[in-house]
Each structure stands twice: as structure tokens, then as C-alpha cells.
Amino acid sequence: MGRGNDPFWKYASKSNPGFKCNYCGGSYAGSITRFKRHLAKIEGQGVNVCPAVPKDVQQEVYQAIVDPQSYCQGIRGPNRKRKTMSSLPNNNAAFTIPTSSGGQYNVAVAENQVTDAGMTLRELLQTAEQEIGEGIALPGVGSEMENNAGGLVPPVNTLGDTLLTREVVGENFEGDIKYIWYLLMNDFLRIGIYGMGGVGKTELAKHLNNKLLQDPNKFHHVYWVNVSPNCSIHKLQNSIAKAVGINLSSEDDENKRAARLSKELTQNKRSILIFDDVWDYISLQDVGIPIGMNGCTLILTTRSFEVCRQTNCQKTLKMETLSKEEGWCLFEKEVGDEMTLSNDVEKIAKSVVSELEGLPLGIRTMARYMRGVVNIQQWRNALKGLTQRQVSEEIFRKLKLSYDYLKDPALQQCFLYCALFEVAKKDEHYRKIHKEDLIQHLIDEGIIKRMNSRREEFDEGHTMLNILENVCLLNSNGYPSLMHGLIRSMTLQIMKESSGVRAMIESGKGLKKLPEEGIWTGDLVRVSLHHNSIEEIASNHSPRCPNLSTLLLHDNLELRRIVDSFFKHLHGLKVLDLSNTGIQNLPNSVTTLVNLASLVVHGCEELTRVPSLANLRELKRLDLGFSGVEEVPDGLEFLSKLMYLDLCGTSVKERRPGILPKLSHLQFLKLPLALAVEGEEVASLSKVETLYCRFHDLVGFNRFVESMEELMIGSEFELLIGPLSQDMDVPMFLSSFNVDKSVVAYDCSIGKDGNFLNFPADLQGLEIVECNDAQSLHCVHPFRYATQLEHVSIRKCNGMECLFLSPEDGWRIFPRLKFLSLHSLENFRFLFGGKVAVAPSLPYHGNSSNQLRTFEIINCPTIKKLFPPCLLPNLQNLEEINVRDCSSMEEIIGAERQEEEETMDFSLPKLWNFKLRNLPQLKSICARKLICESLRTISLIDCPGQMLDVPFFYPSGHRVGISRNQPLNYSVDLTEI
């Protein structure tokens, strides 16, 4: 046996036979994996642990065994859709690893990239080559291995059946084999392989089965067990017993059967069980499967990540579909090399394969149907069938198993409903629907039942969508598609065959006209026509669809007119989505849709008015956001069941008093800035959970907060206080805070006559603009700590002189503050009041766990000294400092009093971005050394003409990437040095 390049061989010396450990002198005749277990003192598997290995070496080897993540990412293939080889540095080296089938696996890695295991990726892959290759590092049939006493024992015969396999293509498949093999060689005991139906999970497991049978010294027994849907414990025990070679027919008690199986599997040490096609969680203990070093290793294949998770798989592998090139390669192999196609036919054939979106099941099935076919008409017909989402009965039946196994009717309805939002042709103009929007539609349709709160409904929606993703029926990250093309074809077939969910889905097909009226059959339940180019719904369309529940016409940008007669026979309609269309008027016949629960015209900028809504008493959602509507719709006060009202972004300026209290069920309310509200009116909405609006004044806002205090906790809100000004730079709806709960106070009387700003207990973002009576943040609620506040911005408040009277106040009141911005404060003189204008005799250390990450001060002409030295111990999490346009600024970090000794350096360990600009009076950045181990960017622009000393140092004492006495303007990116 030859010794490879694994770095841990340095702890062994050549011996005859085999090798010997440099520490204990014991003889060794095994692979590098077994030798590493010897050094790491991991007992079992016939390995005699080293009694003399140094502690640091033991820990190093142990870490390489238990944390193989870097290696696993490196060997799974360059086209893997998650983390890929392309993410490695540019100094790559290309080489090949021979596969067991005689082919080659091309790998490009960074030669010197060091992984968590302490090796370079090249060394790790070479190790994989040795351990996977036939007869290189792992002993094959006829070789010898150690026993517990350190001697040699003859090999045992491996029990198991060689399975017939298909020829496979793709570097992903080769990488998956190597990934699973590595996990097996490093003693991972529960491994899950999951993916959508037909993606090749069973084929991968068969290749692994046969590969394991070629090496009997790692696993002595390999058992293959087919697990069918709805498989009982009793049936599974019989299947395992048959594979193991024992008879359980005389025993009916499942516990006794489990005990016999466990005993048998424990005696057959180092057994591996491969469970193929698992549909439900399997209690290994109840079945009788011992998992452990003296038990079994389990590999399972399943369509559900949930099965892997509940079975406590230590590692999981999601199998992905083939790339476009790999799909065509597989198709060519399946139709036969002898088949010759003309250029025109080959072009159509590639389009056919492209429609199958890399699913091996579909590619193999289509190849079988088209084998020997050279007629271009037949190929065109096949392509037409696929583009019209027609699939063979064989493909439909196999994919539909996933749908049938959902069992929960609500989950099945949710899945079918998702197909309404797919488009036939994906293009750059199509936007994948956000989960939040999709869940709102599911609520409108009634698939998600109404609950006590909107949050509970959305929790249910996210849970349902996550389940569908985990069983591989929906894509979790497949932009812009929600589901695989063949899965979508399967959903259309289900809806075609089921009268309860009959649907017409013609979305994204470039239609300029509505489908002919004859296609609108009486049993239609849902119609999806979004993302087309329909220009008009003319008078000859009055479909008779009494069961139609959902009509999606959104994103028909050219749609200008809908005739009044169109809705004449659609009285069962519940959901009507006309958002992002060009309609100018809603037809009056909309008012006859008495069952309508959701009316959405969001983004219809040409729509200036809607008819009276008084008859729509079942309406629960009205979305007029960013439409051209100029007045509050008539009849709004009669919509007592309304839960969702969006007028944000409209030109509505006036409201009729008394409407809001009548909408007592509102959970979601967005109003335009021009439409101010009274605090008492909004406070009457006791169920509101999402609120975006403007209050007249501070008094009304404070009353609202006092009334809604407990109800607001957990809600989402963005609230503006104060008058509206045309030249006002309102961050409303454009907030950079990126938080769910924010308040903007503009031109308010904060600080005047003792007025303070009351705020909700879980406020996250606060912006104070042009509130000139506020002298400090003590004008904010003086009786409460802002324990959730993360972002604070103060702008154009000319009365503001400081933030707090002392540092103690700041860190106590705002303990979680992460972002602080001070902008255009004419009289702002210092961060903290008179107590720190002259440094105290003893530095204040306070709460050193404060969370401030980013600090910026811009256009504050009065301040001279920014950070007092006593403040620095509280800035240990500070990452960015930006100081700009402060004409009087002299010192960034002020000096102590002269009588105090400068005995300690300052430290800002997380500071990475330091920027100063236009500070004409700047004399010093800091009087002491600044230890900044994370610093990456330094920028000094338009600072003093005289040379500045830049005091940044690494902990080692070396200056941070730059020399002293830099010129006037310079910017250094330390990542490039």
C-alpha cells in the first residue's frame, strides 16, 4: 500500500510490512483514515489508539475528523448549485481524480487553500483519490487489517447484492458520490439524500451500494431495503429481516422482533443499511436498528428534507437537477449514439430537453419515446406538448406521489394555488412573487383560515410553504420560478382532472386578447392571466362561470378598459387582482360582486376613482396603494368586515370624519402622508397589527401610544408625526432603517413646555427632524428605557446641544443602539453634557456591552471634540466612523487633562472603516495609539494642510498599512495592501 500526500502521514514511518506510528512505535497496516483515528484516540473499528500522542497533535487530528465541512464543500463538484468551486480564490490549480468507472473528475481548486482539517484542498482531494480509488489507500479484497490487539486478521466477506445501475452523467453526480463516500469513511452514521421525484436519488444510492461491496473491510455487510409509502413497522422489520437473512414470521410482537433485529445487526459489526424511498419518519429504535460504532450506518433516500431532519441525519445532501449541457448529454446517451439528427431537428430536440429542466426522469422518458424518430413534425409536436404543459402518464404518476402524500387538503390546495403564479415563459421582466404576497392571496382565497391575528395567519402560511419546499414540490431559491416545470405540468393535470379545483392558467404567454369565451367553462374555479399583453376586455366577453373564485389579471400593463358586462355572471368571485394594469376606471358591475373578499388594484396609476363599494359587504381586503385614486371611495364606512386597507401612495388628501372607528376589524392600515389622522381615531382600531400613517401633532400621537401600548407590542408600524411640507425629505416608506417599527418626528414641539415624545415599548428606529425645541434626547420619553431601539437619526434640529447629560444616560436608555447619525445640527457642541466637556477625574466604564456599530456626524459646525477618552471603553463594538463637513472639529478623540498620565493605549477592536472629510480645523485624530486589529479602510479628504499623524496600529505594534505624515488627501484600502 502506497502512502499518499495526506499531511498526517508525517507522524508515521515506513515499516515492513506497512507503517509504524512515530509516537508509540506500534505497527500499522491500514488507510490514512484508520491512522488518523489511531492518533485522535477514537476507539472502535479495530483501531488500537496511540498512548503517546501529544495533546496538540491529538486535537489537530480529531478536529480534522469531526469537522470535515471545508473538505466536503471542495469535493462535491464545480457545478453544485449551492457553494461551488467558483467561489475559491483565483490562484487555482486544475487536476483530475480517476473515478471508479474509469473516467475522470475534473477539479479546479486553490492549491494553497487551507481547510479546517489543516490541509490544502489539493491535499484533501488527493486523499479522497487514494481512499476512493481501487486498491490505493483502502485495502481491497484479500488485504489484511488490524485487530484490537494490533495484529493482522484476514478479511471478512461482505454480504450484499450488487444492483443494476444506469449510466449517469454530470460532475454533480460524481461529486455527490465522493461527498457521501467521504462521510462514510469518516464515520458519519446517519446520512440523508433528498430531492424531488425523478432526480436520481435511488440511482446514486445504487452506485454507493455497489461501490461499498467492492471494499469489504470498511463495511462487512451492506443491506438494501426498499421502503414504500405507508410502510408499517412490521412490514419494514420483515424487509430488513429478509435482507439480513433471519426469519421473523413466528414472532408477532414488534418489540421482540426489534430486539432480534438489533441483536443480529449488532453481531454483524460495521453493517450499512440503505433505505431507499423513505416517505415518513422511521423510529430506528422501534424497528430495531442499532446506530453507533458497534451498530449500523444508515443511508436513506427520500423526497422530504423533513424525513432527514426527524431521523436526525448528521449530514444531508440535496440532489439537484442537471445543467442544460448535462441534460442534453444524458438525452443523447439515452436515445443512442447511432441516432443522427439533422441540424433543424437537433435544434428542436434541444428545445425539448430544455423544457424538461434537467430532470433525469423526464429526460429518460422523453428519450425513450423519441428514440429512432427523425421526423421534424413529430419533434415539433413533442415540443408543443411540453410547452403546453402536457406530460406522459408515467411522469405524471411518479411525480403525483409527492402531491398525494401531502394528505392534508389545505396543503394540497396551497400547492395547487401556487401554480397560478407561474408563467409559461420566464423572462427578465417577470418578478417571482414574494412569499408575503402569496400568503396574503392564500388568506384571501380562504385556503388559510382566518385566525385570531394576522401574525398567526402568516405563521401558518410560512409553515405551509416551508413544508412544500422541504418535500421538494416548491423551489426555495429557484428564481424566478416557484416550481420545476414538470411539477407545474403535474399540477395542471391534477386541476384538469379535479372538478373542485378546475383552473385556466394562461399566464406569461404574451396574449393580447382574452381567451375565447367558449374556453370559460362553467366549472372553472380559478383563472390566471397575469403577465400578458391584454389591451382590452371587450363587450363580447361575458363568461358564465358561476363557480369562478379567483381571477388574476395583474401585470397586464396595456390593459386599459374592462367592459361593464364582463362581471355580469361572475357573482361567485372572491379574489380579483388587477394590480399593475393600465385601467382607467373600474366598471360599475364590480359593485354587484357581493361575495368579493379581495379587491386589488395596487399600482394602477391611471385609475383615478372607483365606484361605490357599499354593496361589497364581504370585502376583507381593499388594496388601492400607489394607484391614481384621489378620493376615499364611497361606501367605505359600510365595509364592517374589512381587515386590510391600503391607500398608501395615492393622492387622497381628505377623509370623511368617523370612518376609521367603523372599520373596527382592521388589522392592516396604510394611509397616504397627505391624509393626517387623529390619535383617538386610530386608537379605536384595537386589532391593528400593521400601521403606516401620519399624525397631526405630538399630543395626538402620545394619546394614541398610551391607548395602544400593549396592543402595539409585536406589531409593525412606520409612523410620522407633524405637518407635511413639500420640501421635506421624508424617509417615510423609503426608510433606510430596515426595521419593522419606526417613528419619524418632524417639526414637532418636542422639548417645548415640557412636552416629550412617547414611543412604543418595542420601537426599533427613531428619526427626529427639524424639532428645534429639543436640546437633547432627554426630550424622548423620560420614564422608559428604549430597550429595542437600534437606529437613531437626528437632523436639522438647531436647538440640539448634546445627546445626553452624561454617558451613563446614553448607554442605560439606549442599550441596543447600533446606528447613530447626527446631521446638520447648528448648535451641537458635544455628545454628552457638561460633565464630559472637561474629562472627569476617573474614566467612566459603564456598560461595556453597548452595541453601537456605526456612528456618523455630518455638517455640525460647532462641535470641536468628538469622543471623550472616557467613552472609548464603551465603543468596543464600533465598526464605522464617518465625520464630514464639521468646520470647527479639532480632535476626533479628545485628550485627557494635562495632569493625567498617558499610560494606556486606546483600543477599537472591531473598527474597520474610518472616514474623515472636510474638517479644516482638524489638529489631531487621537493623542494616543489606537489599536485597531480589524481596520480595512482609512480615508482623509480635505483635512488640514499640515501633516496629520495617523495613530492606527495593529496589536503587534506595527502601524496599520500606512506611514506617518500623509499628504492632505488620501484614501487607503488595506485589503489591497
PDB file of N, CA and C in Angstrom, residues 770-834:
ATOM      1  N   GLU A 770     -35.948  68.522  12.289  1.00  0.00           N
ATOM      2  CA  GLU A 770     -36.398  69.907  12.417  1.00  0.00           C
ATOM      3  C   GLU A 770     -37.277  70.135  13.656  1.00  0.00           C
ATOM      4  N   CYS A 771     -36.921  69.492  14.721  1.00  0.00           N
ATOM      5  CA  CYS A 771     -37.585  69.724  16.009  1.00  0.00           C
ATOM      6  C   CYS A 771     -36.658  70.635  16.821  1.00  0.00           C
ATOM      7  N   ASN A 772     -36.781  71.942  16.632  1.00  0.00           N
ATOM      8  CA  ASN A 772     -35.784  72.902  17.118  1.00  0.00           C
ATOM      9  C   ASN A 772     -35.864  73.176  18.611  1.00  0.00           C
ATOM     10  N   ASP A 773     -36.919  72.719  19.273  1.00  0.00           N
ATOM     11  CA  ASP A 773     -37.018  72.925  20.715  1.00  0.00           C
ATOM     12  C   ASP A 773     -36.311  71.826  21.505  1.00  0.00           C
ATOM     13  N   ALA A 774     -35.950  70.765  20.831  1.00  0.00           N
ATOM     14  CA  ALA A 774     -35.297  69.648  21.520  1.00  0.00           C
ATOM     15  C   ALA A 774     -33.828  69.972  21.734  1.00  0.00           C
ATOM     16  N   GLN A 775     -33.376  70.008  22.986  1.00  0.00           N
ATOM     17  CA  GLN A 775     -31.986  70.314  23.298  1.00  0.00           C
ATOM     18  C   GLN A 775     -31.145  69.062  23.493  1.00  0.00           C
ATOM     19  N   SER A 776     -31.812  67.939  23.765  1.00  0.00           N
ATOM     20  CA  SER A 776     -31.104  66.666  23.920  1.00  0.00           C
ATOM     21  C   SER A 776     -32.126  65.549  23.779  1.00  0.00           C
ATOM     22  N   LEU A 777     -31.638  64.302  23.804  1.00  0.00           N
ATOM     23  CA  LEU A 777     -32.562  63.164  23.718  1.00  0.00           C
ATOM     24  C   LEU A 777     -33.267  62.893  25.035  1.00  0.00           C
ATOM     25  N   HIS A 778     -33.052  63.739  26.034  1.00  0.00           N
ATOM     26  CA  HIS A 778     -33.843  63.629  27.251  1.00  0.00           C
ATOM     27  C   HIS A 778     -35.290  64.046  26.995  1.00  0.00           C
ATOM     28  N   CYS A 779     -35.523  64.656  25.824  1.00  0.00           N
ATOM     29  CA  CYS A 779     -36.900  65.018  25.476  1.00  0.00           C
ATOM     30  C   CYS A 779     -37.695  63.810  25.003  1.00  0.00           C
ATOM     31  N   VAL A 780     -36.980  62.722  24.716  1.00  0.00           N
ATOM     32  CA  VAL A 780     -37.680  61.475  24.428  1.00  0.00           C
ATOM     33  C   VAL A 780     -38.208  60.943  25.752  1.00  0.00           C
ATOM     34  N   HIS A 781     -39.113  60.032  25.698  1.00  0.00           N
ATOM     35  CA  HIS A 781     -39.815  59.528  26.877  1.00  0.00           C
ATOM     36  C   HIS A 781     -38.861  59.383  28.061  1.00  0.00           C
ATOM     37  N   PRO A 782     -38.985  60.211  29.092  1.00  0.00           N
ATOM     38  CA  PRO A 782     -38.033  60.180  30.207  1.00  0.00           C
ATOM     39  C   PRO A 782     -38.291  59.061  31.202  1.00  0.00           C
ATOM     40  N   PHE A 783     -39.391  58.327  31.018  1.00  0.00           N
ATOM     41  CA  PHE A 783     -39.751  57.316  32.015  1.00  0.00           C
ATOM     42  C   PHE A 783     -39.532  55.893  31.514  1.00  0.00           C
ATOM     43  N   ARG A 784     -38.894  55.773  30.363  1.00  0.00           N
ATOM     44  CA  ARG A 784     -38.769  54.435  29.790  1.00  0.00           C
ATOM     45  C   ARG A 784     -37.405  54.260  29.135  1.00  0.00           C
ATOM     46  N   TYR A 785     -36.844  53.051  29.270  1.00  0.00           N
ATOM     47  CA  TYR A 785     -35.642  52.701  28.538  1.00  0.00           C
ATOM     48  C   TYR A 785     -36.057  52.167  27.163  1.00  0.00           C
ATOM     49  N   ALA A 786     -35.377  52.609  26.112  1.00  0.00           N
ATOM     50  CA  ALA A 786     -35.666  52.142  24.752  1.00  0.00           C
ATOM     51  C   ALA A 786     -34.876  50.863  24.512  1.00  0.00           C
ATOM     52  N   THR A 787     -35.331  49.784  25.073  1.00  0.00           N
ATOM     53  CA  THR A 787     -34.547  48.555  25.095  1.00  0.00           C
ATOM     54  C   THR A 787     -34.449  47.873  23.742  1.00  0.00           C
ATOM     55  N   GLN A 788     -35.317  48.251  22.773  1.00  0.00           N
ATOM     56  CA  GLN A 788     -35.266  47.639  21.450  1.00  0.00           C
ATOM     57  C   GLN A 788     -34.754  48.592  20.377  1.00  0.00           C
ATOM     58  N   LEU A 789     -34.504  49.833  20.745  1.00  0.00           N
ATOM     59  CA  LEU A 789     -34.130  50.851  19.759  1.00  0.00           C
ATOM     60  C   LEU A 789     -32.725  50.583  19.222  1.00  0.00           C
ATOM     61  N   GLU A 790     -32.615  50.462  17.893  1.00  0.00           N
ATOM     62  CA  GLU A 790     -31.346  50.139  17.256  1.00  0.00           C
ATOM     63  C   GLU A 790     -30.816  51.271  16.379  1.00  0.00           C
ATOM     64  N   HIS A 791     -31.699  52.088  15.808  1.00  0.00           N
ATOM     65  CA  HIS A 791     -31.290  53.122  14.864  1.00  0.00           C
ATOM     66  C   HIS A 791     -31.840  54.478  15.316  1.00  0.00           C
ATOM     67  N   VAL A 792     -30.961  55.465  15.422  1.00  0.00           N
ATOM     68  CA  VAL A 792     -31.374  56.827  15.767  1.00  0.00           C
ATOM     69  C   VAL A 792     -30.728  57.792  14.779  1.00  0.00           C
ATOM     70  N   SER A 793     -31.549  58.684  14.231  1.00  0.00           N
ATOM     71  CA  SER A 793     -31.057  59.720  13.320  1.00  0.00           C
ATOM     72  C   SER A 793     -31.650  61.056  13.750  1.00  0.00           C
ATOM     73  N   ILE A 794     -30.791  62.061  13.897  1.00  0.00           N
ATOM     74  CA  ILE A 794     -31.249  63.402  14.292  1.00  0.00           C
ATOM     75  C   ILE A 794     -30.763  64.381  13.224  1.00  0.00           C
ATOM     76  N   ARG A 795     -31.689  65.130  12.619  1.00  0.00           N
ATOM     77  CA  ARG A 795     -31.338  66.013  11.512  1.00  0.00           C
ATOM     78  C   ARG A 795     -31.996  67.382  11.674  1.00  0.00           C
ATOM     79  N   LYS A 796     -31.221  68.417  11.405  1.00  0.00           N
ATOM     80  CA  LYS A 796     -31.725  69.789  11.316  1.00  0.00           C
ATOM     81  C   LYS A 796     -32.471  70.221  12.574  1.00  0.00           C
ATOM     82  N   CYS A 797     -32.013  69.802  13.711  1.00  0.00           N
ATOM     83  CA  CYS A 797     -32.583  70.234  14.987  1.00  0.00           C
ATOM     84  C   CYS A 797     -31.631  71.282  15.578  1.00  0.00           C
ATOM     85  N   ASN A 798     -31.884  72.560  15.318  1.00  0.00           N
ATOM     86  CA  ASN A 798     -30.920  73.607  15.653  1.00  0.00           C
ATOM     87  C   ASN A 798     -30.816  73.878  17.140  1.00  0.00           C
ATOM     88  N   GLY A 799     -31.790  73.428  17.911  1.00  0.00           N
ATOM     89  CA  GLY A 799     -31.707  73.606  19.356  1.00  0.00           C
ATOM     90  C   GLY A 799     -30.935  72.504  20.048  1.00  0.00           C
ATOM     91  N   MET A 800     -30.580  71.468  19.340  1.00  0.00           N
ATOM     92  CA  MET A 800     -29.899  70.320  19.934  1.00  0.00           C
ATOM     93  C   MET A 800     -28.455  70.693  20.266  1.00  0.00           C
ATOM     94  N   GLU A 801     -28.093  70.574  21.556  1.00  0.00           N
ATOM     95  CA  GLU A 801     -26.746  70.900  22.005  1.00  0.00           C
ATOM     96  C   GLU A 801     -25.933  69.657  22.347  1.00  0.00           C
ATOM     97  N   CYS A 802     -26.600  68.614  22.804  1.00  0.00           N
ATOM     98  CA  CYS A 802     -25.903  67.374  23.138  1.00  0.00           C
ATOM     99  C   CYS A 802     -26.905  66.234  23.059  1.00  0.00           C
ATOM    100  N   LEU A 803     -26.388  65.015  23.127  1.00  0.00           N
ATOM    101  CA  LEU A 803     -27.295  63.864  23.133  1.00  0.00           C
ATOM    102  C   LEU A 803     -27.846  63.615  24.527  1.00  0.00           C
ATOM    103  N   PHE A 804     -26.947  63.466  25.504  1.00  0.00           N
ATOM    104  CA  PHE A 804     -27.358  63.185  26.878  1.00  0.00           C
ATOM    105  C   PHE A 804     -26.502  64.019  27.812  1.00  0.00           C
ATOM    106  N   LEU A 805     -26.949  64.149  29.025  1.00  0.00           N
ATOM    107  CA  LEU A 805     -26.179  64.897  30.014  1.00  0.00           C
ATOM    108  C   LEU A 805     -24.940  64.139  30.450  1.00  0.00           C
ATOM    109  N   SER A 806     -24.975  62.807  30.358  1.00  0.00           N
ATOM    110  CA  SER A 806     -23.815  62.010  30.746  1.00  0.00           C
ATOM    111  C   SER A 806     -23.827  60.708  29.960  1.00  0.00           C
ATOM    112  N   PRO A 807     -22.664  60.070  29.829  1.00  0.00           N
ATOM    113  CA  PRO A 807     -22.629  58.779  29.129  1.00  0.00           C
ATOM    114  C   PRO A 807     -23.514  57.737  29.787  1.00  0.00           C
ATOM    115  N   GLU A 808     -23.641  57.807  31.123  1.00  0.00           N
ATOM    116  CA  GLU A 808     -24.479  56.832  31.813  1.00  0.00           C
ATOM    117  C   GLU A 808     -25.886  56.823  31.255  1.00  0.00           C
ATOM    118  N   ASP A 809     -26.420  58.020  30.968  1.00  0.00           N
ATOM    119  CA  ASP A 809     -27.783  58.112  30.440  1.00  0.00           C
ATOM    120  C   ASP A 809     -27.888  57.422  29.095  1.00  0.00           C
ATOM    121  N   GLY A 810     -26.900  57.682  28.217  1.00  0.00           N
ATOM    122  CA  GLY A 810     -26.975  57.145  26.867  1.00  0.00           C
ATOM    123  C   GLY A 810     -27.008  55.634  26.829  1.00  0.00           C
ATOM    124  N   TRP A 811     -26.032  55.000  27.506  1.00  0.00           N
ATOM    125  CA  TRP A 811     -25.963  53.551  27.416  1.00  0.00           C
ATOM    126  C   TRP A 811     -27.078  52.884  28.227  1.00  0.00           C
ATOM    127  N   ARG A 812     -27.593  53.566  29.226  1.00  0.00           N
ATOM    128  CA  ARG A 812     -28.677  52.974  30.008  1.00  0.00           C
ATOM    129  C   ARG A 812     -30.001  53.054  29.262  1.00  0.00           C
ATOM    130  N   ILE A 813     -30.270  54.208  28.633  1.00  0.00           N
ATOM    131  CA  ILE A 813     -31.560  54.404  27.967  1.00  0.00           C
ATOM    132  C   ILE A 813     -31.608  53.697  26.614  1.00  0.00           C
ATOM    133  N   PHE A 814     -30.475  53.666  25.893  1.00  0.00           N
ATOM    134  CA  PHE A 814     -30.421  53.041  24.570  1.00  0.00           C
ATOM    135  C   PHE A 814     -29.431  51.871  24.591  1.00  0.00           C
ATOM    136  N   PRO A 815     -29.696  50.812  25.305  1.00  0.00           N
ATOM    137  CA  PRO A 815     -28.696  49.743  25.463  1.00  0.00           C
ATOM    138  C   PRO A 815     -28.423  48.947  24.187  1.00  0.00           C
ATOM    139  N   ARG A 816     -29.339  48.986  23.198  1.00  0.00           N
ATOM    140  CA  ARG A 816     -29.134  48.182  21.992  1.00  0.00           C
ATOM    141  C   ARG A 816     -28.891  49.043  20.756  1.00  0.00           C
ATOM    142  N   LEU A 817     -28.539  50.294  20.955  1.00  0.00           N
ATOM    143  CA  LEU A 817     -28.334  51.208  19.835  1.00  0.00           C
ATOM    144  C   LEU A 817     -27.167  50.732  18.964  1.00  0.00           C
ATOM    145  N   LYS A 818     -27.430  50.590  17.647  1.00  0.00           N
ATOM    146  CA  LYS A 818     -26.407  50.119  16.709  1.00  0.00           C
ATOM    147  C   LYS A 818     -25.991  51.200  15.711  1.00  0.00           C
ATOM    148  N   PHE A 819     -26.914  52.085  15.351  1.00  0.00           N
ATOM    149  CA  PHE A 819     -26.635  53.100  14.333  1.00  0.00           C
ATOM    150  C   PHE A 819     -27.033  54.466  14.875  1.00  0.00           C
ATOM    151  N   LEU A 820     -26.090  55.422  14.839  1.00  0.00           N
ATOM    152  CA  LEU A 820     -26.359  56.772  15.320  1.00  0.00           C
ATOM    153  C   LEU A 820     -25.880  57.761  14.270  1.00  0.00           C
ATOM    154  N   SER A 821     -26.800  58.617  13.792  1.00  0.00           N
ATOM    155  CA  SER A 821     -26.479  59.609  12.768  1.00  0.00           C
ATOM    156  C   SER A 821     -26.899  60.990  13.239  1.00  0.00           C
ATOM    157  N   LEU A 822     -25.957  61.942  13.199  1.00  0.00           N
ATOM    158  CA  LEU A 822     -26.213  63.332  13.561  1.00  0.00           C
ATOM    159  C   LEU A 822     -25.922  64.178  12.330  1.00  0.00           C
ATOM    160  N   HIS A 823     -26.926  64.949  11.883  1.00  0.00           N
ATOM    161  CA  HIS A 823     -26.792  65.638  10.594  1.00  0.00           C
ATOM    162  C   HIS A 823     -27.355  67.054  10.695  1.00  0.00           C
ATOM    163  N   SER A 824     -26.518  68.038  10.335  1.00  0.00           N
ATOM    164  CA  SER A 824     -26.959  69.432  10.234  1.00  0.00           C
ATOM    165  C   SER A 824     -27.559  69.942  11.544  1.00  0.00           C
ATOM    166  N   LEU A 825     -26.775  69.860  12.605  1.00  0.00           N
ATOM    167  CA  LEU A 825     -27.184  70.369  13.918  1.00  0.00           C
ATOM    168  C   LEU A 825     -26.310  71.597  14.205  1.00  0.00           C
ATOM    169  N   GLU A 826     -26.854  72.802  14.009  1.00  0.00           N
ATOM    170  CA  GLU A 826     -26.057  74.031  14.035  1.00  0.00           C
ATOM    171  C   GLU A 826     -25.408  74.302  15.388  1.00  0.00           C
ATOM    172  N   ASN A 827     -26.068  73.951  16.483  1.00  0.00           N
ATOM    173  CA  ASN A 827     -25.561  74.296  17.812  1.00  0.00           C
ATOM    174  C   ASN A 827     -25.105  73.085  18.609  1.00  0.00           C
ATOM    175  N   PHE A 828     -24.873  72.013  17.926  1.00  0.00           N
ATOM    176  CA  PHE A 828     -24.460  70.787  18.614  1.00  0.00           C
ATOM    177  C   PHE A 828     -22.997  70.914  19.008  1.00  0.00           C
ATOM    178  N   ARG A 829     -22.718  70.816  20.336  1.00  0.00           N
ATOM    179  CA  ARG A 829     -21.374  71.081  20.839  1.00  0.00           C
ATOM    180  C   ARG A 829     -20.645  69.846  21.345  1.00  0.00           C
ATOM    181  N   PHE A 830     -21.360  68.865  21.862  1.00  0.00           N
ATOM    182  CA  PHE A 830     -20.697  67.680  22.373  1.00  0.00           C
ATOM    183  C   PHE A 830     -21.712  66.546  22.474  1.00  0.00           C
ATOM    184  N   LEU A 831     -21.183  65.313  22.486  1.00  0.00           N
ATOM    185  CA  LEU A 831     -22.069  64.149  22.578  1.00  0.00           C
ATOM    186  C   LEU A 831     -22.783  64.106  23.915  1.00  0.00           C
ATOM    187  N   PHE A 832     -22.037  64.408  24.989  1.00  0.00           N
ATOM    188  CA  PHE A 832     -22.612  64.353  26.319  1.00  0.00           C
ATOM    189  C   PHE A 832     -22.396  65.688  27.003  1.00  0.00           C
ATOM    190  N   GLY A 833     -23.235  65.996  27.979  1.00  0.00           N
ATOM    191  CA  GLY A 833     -23.302  67.331  28.561  1.00  0.00           C
ATOM    192  C   GLY A 833     -22.064  67.757  29.313  1.00  0.00           C
ATOM    193  N   GLY A 834     -22.208  68.830  30.133  1.00  0.00           N
ATOM    194  CA  GLY A 834     -21.086  69.491  30.780  1.00  0.00           C
ATOM    195  C   GLY A 834     -20.205  68.567  31.580  1.00  0.00           C
TER     196      GLY A 834
END
